[in-house]
XYZ file of N, CA, C and O in Angstrom:
564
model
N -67.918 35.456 16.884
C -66.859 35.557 17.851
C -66.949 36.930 18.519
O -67.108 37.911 17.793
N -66.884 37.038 19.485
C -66.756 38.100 20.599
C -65.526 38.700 21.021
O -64.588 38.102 21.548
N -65.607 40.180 20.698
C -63.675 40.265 20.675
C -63.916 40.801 22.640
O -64.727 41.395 23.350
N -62.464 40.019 22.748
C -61.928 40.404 24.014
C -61.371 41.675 24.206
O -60.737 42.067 23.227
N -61.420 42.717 25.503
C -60.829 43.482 25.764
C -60.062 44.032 27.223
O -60.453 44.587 28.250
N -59.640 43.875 27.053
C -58.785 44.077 28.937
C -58.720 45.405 29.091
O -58.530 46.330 28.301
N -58.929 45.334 30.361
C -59.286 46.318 31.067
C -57.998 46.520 32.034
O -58.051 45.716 32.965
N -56.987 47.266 32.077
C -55.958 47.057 33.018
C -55.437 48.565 33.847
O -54.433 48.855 34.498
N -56.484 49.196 33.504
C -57.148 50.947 34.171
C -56.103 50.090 35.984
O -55.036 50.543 36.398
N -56.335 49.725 36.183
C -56.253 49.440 37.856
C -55.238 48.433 38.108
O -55.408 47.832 39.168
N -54.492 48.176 37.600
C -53.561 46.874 37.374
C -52.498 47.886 37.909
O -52.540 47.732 39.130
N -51.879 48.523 37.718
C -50.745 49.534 38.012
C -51.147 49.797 39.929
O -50.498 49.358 40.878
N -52.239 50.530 39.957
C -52.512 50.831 41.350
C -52.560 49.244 42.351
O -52.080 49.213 43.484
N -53.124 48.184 41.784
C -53.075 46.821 42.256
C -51.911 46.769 43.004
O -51.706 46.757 44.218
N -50.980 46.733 41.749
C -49.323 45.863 42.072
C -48.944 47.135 43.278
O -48.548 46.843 44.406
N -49.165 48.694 42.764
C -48.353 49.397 43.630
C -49.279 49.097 45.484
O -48.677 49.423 46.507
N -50.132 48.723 45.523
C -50.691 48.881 46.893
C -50.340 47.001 47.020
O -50.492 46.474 48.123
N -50.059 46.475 46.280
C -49.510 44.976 47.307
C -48.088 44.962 47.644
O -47.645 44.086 48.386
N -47.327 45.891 47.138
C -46.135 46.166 47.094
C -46.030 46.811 48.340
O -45.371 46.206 49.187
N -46.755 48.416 48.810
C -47.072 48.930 49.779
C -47.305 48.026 51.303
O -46.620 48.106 52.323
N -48.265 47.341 51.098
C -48.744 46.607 52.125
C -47.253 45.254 52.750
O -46.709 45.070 53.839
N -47.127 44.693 51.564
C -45.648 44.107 51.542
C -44.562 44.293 52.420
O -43.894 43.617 53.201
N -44.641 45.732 51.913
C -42.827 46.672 52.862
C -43.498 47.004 54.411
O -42.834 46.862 55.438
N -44.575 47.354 54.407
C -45.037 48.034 55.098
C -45.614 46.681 56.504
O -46.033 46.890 57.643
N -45.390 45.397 55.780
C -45.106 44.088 56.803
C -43.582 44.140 57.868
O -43.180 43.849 58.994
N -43.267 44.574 56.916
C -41.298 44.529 57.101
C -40.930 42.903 57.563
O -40.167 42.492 58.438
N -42.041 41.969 56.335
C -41.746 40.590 55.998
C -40.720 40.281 55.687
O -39.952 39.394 56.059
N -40.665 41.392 54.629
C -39.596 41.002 53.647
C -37.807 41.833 53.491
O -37.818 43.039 53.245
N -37.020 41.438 53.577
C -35.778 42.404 52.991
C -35.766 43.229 52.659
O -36.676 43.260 51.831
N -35.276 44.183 52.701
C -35.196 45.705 51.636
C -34.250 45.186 50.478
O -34.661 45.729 49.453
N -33.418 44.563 50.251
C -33.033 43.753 48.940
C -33.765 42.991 48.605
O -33.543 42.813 47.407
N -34.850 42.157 49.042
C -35.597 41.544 48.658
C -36.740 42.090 48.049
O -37.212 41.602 47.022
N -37.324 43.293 48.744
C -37.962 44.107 48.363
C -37.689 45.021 47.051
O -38.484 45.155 46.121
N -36.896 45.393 47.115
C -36.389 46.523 46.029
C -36.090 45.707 44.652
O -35.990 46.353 43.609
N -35.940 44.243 44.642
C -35.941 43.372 43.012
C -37.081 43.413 42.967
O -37.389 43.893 41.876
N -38.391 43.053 43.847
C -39.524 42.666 43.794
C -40.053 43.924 42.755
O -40.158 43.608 41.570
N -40.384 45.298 43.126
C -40.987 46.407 43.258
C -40.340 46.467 41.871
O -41.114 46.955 41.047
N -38.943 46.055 41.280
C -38.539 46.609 39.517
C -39.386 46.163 38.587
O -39.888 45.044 38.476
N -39.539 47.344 37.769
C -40.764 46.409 36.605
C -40.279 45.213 35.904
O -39.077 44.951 35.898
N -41.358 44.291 35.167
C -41.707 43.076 34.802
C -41.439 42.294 35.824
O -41.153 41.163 35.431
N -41.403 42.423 37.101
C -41.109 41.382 38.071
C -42.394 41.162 38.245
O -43.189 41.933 38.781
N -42.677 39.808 37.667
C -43.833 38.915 37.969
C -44.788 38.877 39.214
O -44.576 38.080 40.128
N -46.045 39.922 39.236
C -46.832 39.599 40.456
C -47.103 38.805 41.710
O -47.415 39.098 42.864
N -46.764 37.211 40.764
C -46.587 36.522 41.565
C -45.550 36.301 43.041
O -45.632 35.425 43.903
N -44.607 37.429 42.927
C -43.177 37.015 43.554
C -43.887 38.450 45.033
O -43.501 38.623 46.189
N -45.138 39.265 44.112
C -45.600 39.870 45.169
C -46.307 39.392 46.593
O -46.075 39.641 47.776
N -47.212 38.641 45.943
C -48.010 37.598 46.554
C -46.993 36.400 47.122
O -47.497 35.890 48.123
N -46.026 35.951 46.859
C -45.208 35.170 47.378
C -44.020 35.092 47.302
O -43.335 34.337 46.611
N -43.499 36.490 48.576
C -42.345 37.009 48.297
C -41.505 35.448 48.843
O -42.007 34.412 49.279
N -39.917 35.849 48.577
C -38.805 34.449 48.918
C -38.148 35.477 49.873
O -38.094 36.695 50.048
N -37.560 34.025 50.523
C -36.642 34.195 51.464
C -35.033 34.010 51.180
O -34.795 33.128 50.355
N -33.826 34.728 51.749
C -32.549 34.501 51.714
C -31.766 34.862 52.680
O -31.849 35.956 53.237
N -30.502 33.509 53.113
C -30.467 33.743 54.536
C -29.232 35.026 54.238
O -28.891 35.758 53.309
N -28.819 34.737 55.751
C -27.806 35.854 55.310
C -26.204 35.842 55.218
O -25.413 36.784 55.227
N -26.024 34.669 55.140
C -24.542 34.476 54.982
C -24.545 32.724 54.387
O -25.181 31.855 54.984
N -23.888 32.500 53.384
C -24.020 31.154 52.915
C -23.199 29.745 54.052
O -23.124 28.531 53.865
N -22.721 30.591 55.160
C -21.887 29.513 55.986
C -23.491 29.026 56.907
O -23.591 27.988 57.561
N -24.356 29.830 56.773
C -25.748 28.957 57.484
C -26.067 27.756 56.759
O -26.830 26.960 57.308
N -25.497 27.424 55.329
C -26.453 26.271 55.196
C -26.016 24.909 55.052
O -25.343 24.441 54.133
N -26.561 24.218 56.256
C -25.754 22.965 56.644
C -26.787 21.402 56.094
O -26.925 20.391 56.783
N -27.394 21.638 54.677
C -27.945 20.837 54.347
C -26.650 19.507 53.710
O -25.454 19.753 53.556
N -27.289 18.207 53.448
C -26.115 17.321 52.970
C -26.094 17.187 52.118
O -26.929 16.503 51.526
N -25.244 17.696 51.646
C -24.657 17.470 49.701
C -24.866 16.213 49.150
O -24.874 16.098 47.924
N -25.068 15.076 50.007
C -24.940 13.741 49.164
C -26.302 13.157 49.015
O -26.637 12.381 48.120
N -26.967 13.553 49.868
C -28.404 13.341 49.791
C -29.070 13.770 50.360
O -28.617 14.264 51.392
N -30.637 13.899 50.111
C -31.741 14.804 51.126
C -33.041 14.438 51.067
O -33.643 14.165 50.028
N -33.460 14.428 52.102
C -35.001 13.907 52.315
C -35.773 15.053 52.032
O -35.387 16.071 52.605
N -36.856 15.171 51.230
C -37.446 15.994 50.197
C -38.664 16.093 51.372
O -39.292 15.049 51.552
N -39.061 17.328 52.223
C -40.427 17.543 52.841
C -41.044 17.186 51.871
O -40.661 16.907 50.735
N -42.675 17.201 52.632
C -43.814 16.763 51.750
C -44.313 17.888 51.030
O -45.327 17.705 50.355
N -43.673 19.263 51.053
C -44.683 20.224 50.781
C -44.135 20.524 49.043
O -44.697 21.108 48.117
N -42.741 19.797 49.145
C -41.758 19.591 47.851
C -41.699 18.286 47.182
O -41.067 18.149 46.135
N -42.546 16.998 47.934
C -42.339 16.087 46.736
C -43.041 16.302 45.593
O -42.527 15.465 44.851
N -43.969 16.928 44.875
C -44.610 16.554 43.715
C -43.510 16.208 42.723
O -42.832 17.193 42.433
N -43.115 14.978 42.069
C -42.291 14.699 41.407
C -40.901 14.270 41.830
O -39.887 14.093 41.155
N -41.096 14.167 42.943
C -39.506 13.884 43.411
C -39.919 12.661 44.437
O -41.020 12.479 44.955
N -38.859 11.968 44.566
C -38.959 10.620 46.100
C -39.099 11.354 47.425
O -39.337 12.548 47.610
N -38.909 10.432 48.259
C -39.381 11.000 49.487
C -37.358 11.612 49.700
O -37.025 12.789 49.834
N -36.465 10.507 49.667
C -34.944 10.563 49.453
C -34.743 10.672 48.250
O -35.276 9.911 47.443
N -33.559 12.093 47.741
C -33.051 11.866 46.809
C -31.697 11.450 47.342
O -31.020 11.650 48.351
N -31.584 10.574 45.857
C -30.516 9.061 46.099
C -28.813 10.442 45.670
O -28.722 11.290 44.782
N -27.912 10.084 46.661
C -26.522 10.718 45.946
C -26.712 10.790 44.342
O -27.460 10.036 43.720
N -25.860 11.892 43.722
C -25.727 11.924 42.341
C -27.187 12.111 41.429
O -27.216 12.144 40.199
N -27.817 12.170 41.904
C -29.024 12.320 40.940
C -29.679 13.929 41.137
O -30.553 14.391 41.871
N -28.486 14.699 39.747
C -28.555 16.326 40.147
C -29.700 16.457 39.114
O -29.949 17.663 39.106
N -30.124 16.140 38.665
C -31.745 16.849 38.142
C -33.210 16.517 39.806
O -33.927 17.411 40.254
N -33.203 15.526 40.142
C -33.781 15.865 41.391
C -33.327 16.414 42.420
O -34.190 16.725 43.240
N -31.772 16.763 42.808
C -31.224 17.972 43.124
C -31.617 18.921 43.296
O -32.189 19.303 44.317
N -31.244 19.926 41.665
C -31.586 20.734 41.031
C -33.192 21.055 41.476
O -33.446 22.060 42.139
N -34.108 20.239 41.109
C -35.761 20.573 41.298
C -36.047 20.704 42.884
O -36.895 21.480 43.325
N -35.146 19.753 43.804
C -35.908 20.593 44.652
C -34.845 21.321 45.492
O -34.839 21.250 46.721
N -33.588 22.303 44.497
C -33.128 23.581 45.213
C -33.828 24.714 44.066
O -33.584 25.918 44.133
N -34.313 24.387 43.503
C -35.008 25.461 42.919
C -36.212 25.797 43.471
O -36.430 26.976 43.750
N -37.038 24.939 43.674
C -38.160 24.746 45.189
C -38.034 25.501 46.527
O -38.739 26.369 47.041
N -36.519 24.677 47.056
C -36.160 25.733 48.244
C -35.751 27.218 48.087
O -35.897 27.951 49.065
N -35.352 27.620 47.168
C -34.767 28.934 46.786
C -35.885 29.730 46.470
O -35.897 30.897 46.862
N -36.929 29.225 45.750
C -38.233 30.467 45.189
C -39.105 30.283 46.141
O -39.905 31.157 46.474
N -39.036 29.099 46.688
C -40.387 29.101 48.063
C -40.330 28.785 49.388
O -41.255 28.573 50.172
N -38.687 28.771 49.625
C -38.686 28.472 50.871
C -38.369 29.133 51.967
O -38.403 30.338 51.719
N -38.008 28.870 53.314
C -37.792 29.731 54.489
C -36.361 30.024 54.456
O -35.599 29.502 53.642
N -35.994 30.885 55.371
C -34.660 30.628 55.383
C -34.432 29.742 56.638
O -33.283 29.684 57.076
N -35.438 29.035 57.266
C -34.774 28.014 58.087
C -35.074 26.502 57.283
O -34.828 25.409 57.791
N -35.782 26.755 55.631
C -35.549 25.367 54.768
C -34.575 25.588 54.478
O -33.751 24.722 54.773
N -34.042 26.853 53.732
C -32.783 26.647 53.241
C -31.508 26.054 54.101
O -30.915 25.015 53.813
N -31.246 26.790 55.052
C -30.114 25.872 56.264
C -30.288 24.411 56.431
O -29.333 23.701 56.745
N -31.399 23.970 56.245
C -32.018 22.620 57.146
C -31.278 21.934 55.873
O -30.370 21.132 56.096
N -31.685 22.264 54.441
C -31.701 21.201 52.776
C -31.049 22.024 52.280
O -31.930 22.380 51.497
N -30.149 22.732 52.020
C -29.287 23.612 51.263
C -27.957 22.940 51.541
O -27.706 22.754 52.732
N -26.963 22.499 50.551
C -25.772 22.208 50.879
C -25.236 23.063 50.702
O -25.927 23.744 49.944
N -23.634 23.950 51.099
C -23.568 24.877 50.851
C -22.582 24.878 49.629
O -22.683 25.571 48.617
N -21.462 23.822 49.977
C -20.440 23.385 48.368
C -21.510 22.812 47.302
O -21.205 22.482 46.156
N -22.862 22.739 47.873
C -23.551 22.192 46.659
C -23.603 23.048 45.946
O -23.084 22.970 44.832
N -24.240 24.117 46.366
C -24.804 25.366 45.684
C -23.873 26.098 44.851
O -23.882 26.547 43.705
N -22.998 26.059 45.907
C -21.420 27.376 45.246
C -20.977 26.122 43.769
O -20.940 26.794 42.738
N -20.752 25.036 43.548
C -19.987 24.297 42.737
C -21.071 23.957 41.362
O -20.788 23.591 40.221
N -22.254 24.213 41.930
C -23.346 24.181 41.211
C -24.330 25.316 40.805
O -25.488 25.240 40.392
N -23.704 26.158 40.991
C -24.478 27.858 41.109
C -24.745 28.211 39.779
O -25.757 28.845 39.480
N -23.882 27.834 38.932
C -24.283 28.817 37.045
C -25.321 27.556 36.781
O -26.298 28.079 36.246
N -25.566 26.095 36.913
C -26.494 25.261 36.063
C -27.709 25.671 37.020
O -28.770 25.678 36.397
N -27.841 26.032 38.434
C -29.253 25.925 39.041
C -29.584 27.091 38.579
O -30.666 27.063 37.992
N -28.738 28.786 38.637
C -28.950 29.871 38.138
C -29.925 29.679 37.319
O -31.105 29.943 37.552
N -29.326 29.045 35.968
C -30.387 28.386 35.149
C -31.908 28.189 34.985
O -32.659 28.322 34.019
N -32.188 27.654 36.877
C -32.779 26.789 36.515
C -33.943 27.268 37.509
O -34.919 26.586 37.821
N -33.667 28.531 37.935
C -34.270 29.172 38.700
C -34.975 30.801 38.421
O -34.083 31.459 37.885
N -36.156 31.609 38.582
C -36.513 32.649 38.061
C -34.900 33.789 38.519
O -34.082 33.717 39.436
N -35.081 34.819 37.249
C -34.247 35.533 37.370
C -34.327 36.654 38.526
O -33.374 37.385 38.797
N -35.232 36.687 38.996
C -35.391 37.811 40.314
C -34.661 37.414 41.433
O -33.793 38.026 42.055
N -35.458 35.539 41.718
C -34.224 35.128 42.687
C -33.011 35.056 42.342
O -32.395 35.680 43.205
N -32.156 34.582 41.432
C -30.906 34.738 40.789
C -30.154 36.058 41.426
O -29.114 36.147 42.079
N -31.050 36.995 40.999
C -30.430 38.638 41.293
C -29.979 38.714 42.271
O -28.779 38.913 42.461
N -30.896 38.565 43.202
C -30.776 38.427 45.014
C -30.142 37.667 45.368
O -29.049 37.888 45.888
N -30.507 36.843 45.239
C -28.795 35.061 45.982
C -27.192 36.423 45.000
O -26.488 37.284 45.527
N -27.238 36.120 44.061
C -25.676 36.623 43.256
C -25.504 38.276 44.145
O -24.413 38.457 44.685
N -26.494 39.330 44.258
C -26.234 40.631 44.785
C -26.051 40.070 46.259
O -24.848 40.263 46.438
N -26.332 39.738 46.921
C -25.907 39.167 48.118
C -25.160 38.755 48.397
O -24.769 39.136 49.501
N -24.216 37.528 47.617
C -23.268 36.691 47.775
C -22.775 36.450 46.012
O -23.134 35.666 45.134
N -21.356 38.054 46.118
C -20.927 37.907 44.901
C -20.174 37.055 44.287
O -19.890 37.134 43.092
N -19.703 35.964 45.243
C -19.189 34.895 45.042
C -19.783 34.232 44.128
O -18.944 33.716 43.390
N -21.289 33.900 43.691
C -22.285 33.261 43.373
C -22.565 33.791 41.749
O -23.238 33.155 40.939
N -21.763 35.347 41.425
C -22.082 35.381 40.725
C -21.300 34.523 38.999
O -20.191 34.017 38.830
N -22.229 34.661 38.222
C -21.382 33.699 36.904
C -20.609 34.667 35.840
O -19.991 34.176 34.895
């Protein structure tokens, strides 16, 4: 057996120059930015920062049901049927970590979210959590 050894000399300078390049888009939020950049925040969220709109009265998705884009069905119908909050749930956790803020308005209900905010919290990474609740303290649990 061959022992493994990591090498992570350059892992620090990595994250800090995608972080750099990031802000330096002015893609992203400066609240959005500034959870990103705290340590253990998952690389990944570097490489694919999220979006959040800016006031929760933008989002005029329908609470009773929603036609799931294609870029979000893996696992879900094309319609989710009223009442069926675990396919809900999967694809506002979808829209929230990967989507625009013109998905969120379009498929975001907004009494969905607020009446349903501590189980999706849940059900969603804690970085976005931070950002939706520091934004809109209403949201928080």
């Amino acid at each position: 057996m061959t022992e493994f050894e990591l090498d992570l000399d350059g892992a620090e300078a990595t994250r800090t120059a995608m972080g750099e390049r990031l802000r330096a888009s002015g893609a992203v939020d400066d609240d959005i930015m500034a959870t990103l950049l705290q340590p253990g925040v998952p690389d990944w969220f570097l490489a694919h920062p999220f979006q959040v709109v800016a006031d929760l009265d933008e989002l005029n998705g329908s609470g009773s049901s929603a036609e799931v884009p294609d870029k979000w069905r893996d696992g879900l119908p094309s319609r989710i049927k009223p009442g069926n909050r675990e396919q809900h749930f999967l694809l506002y956790q979808r829209i929230l970590t990967t989507g625009t803020r013109d998905d969120q308005r379009a498929l975001i209900d907004r009494k969905y979210l607020v009446d349903n905010w501590p189980a999706l919290a849940r059900e969603i990474h804690p970085v976005v959590t931070a950002v939706w609740e520091q934004r809109f303290p209403s949201l928080r649990r």
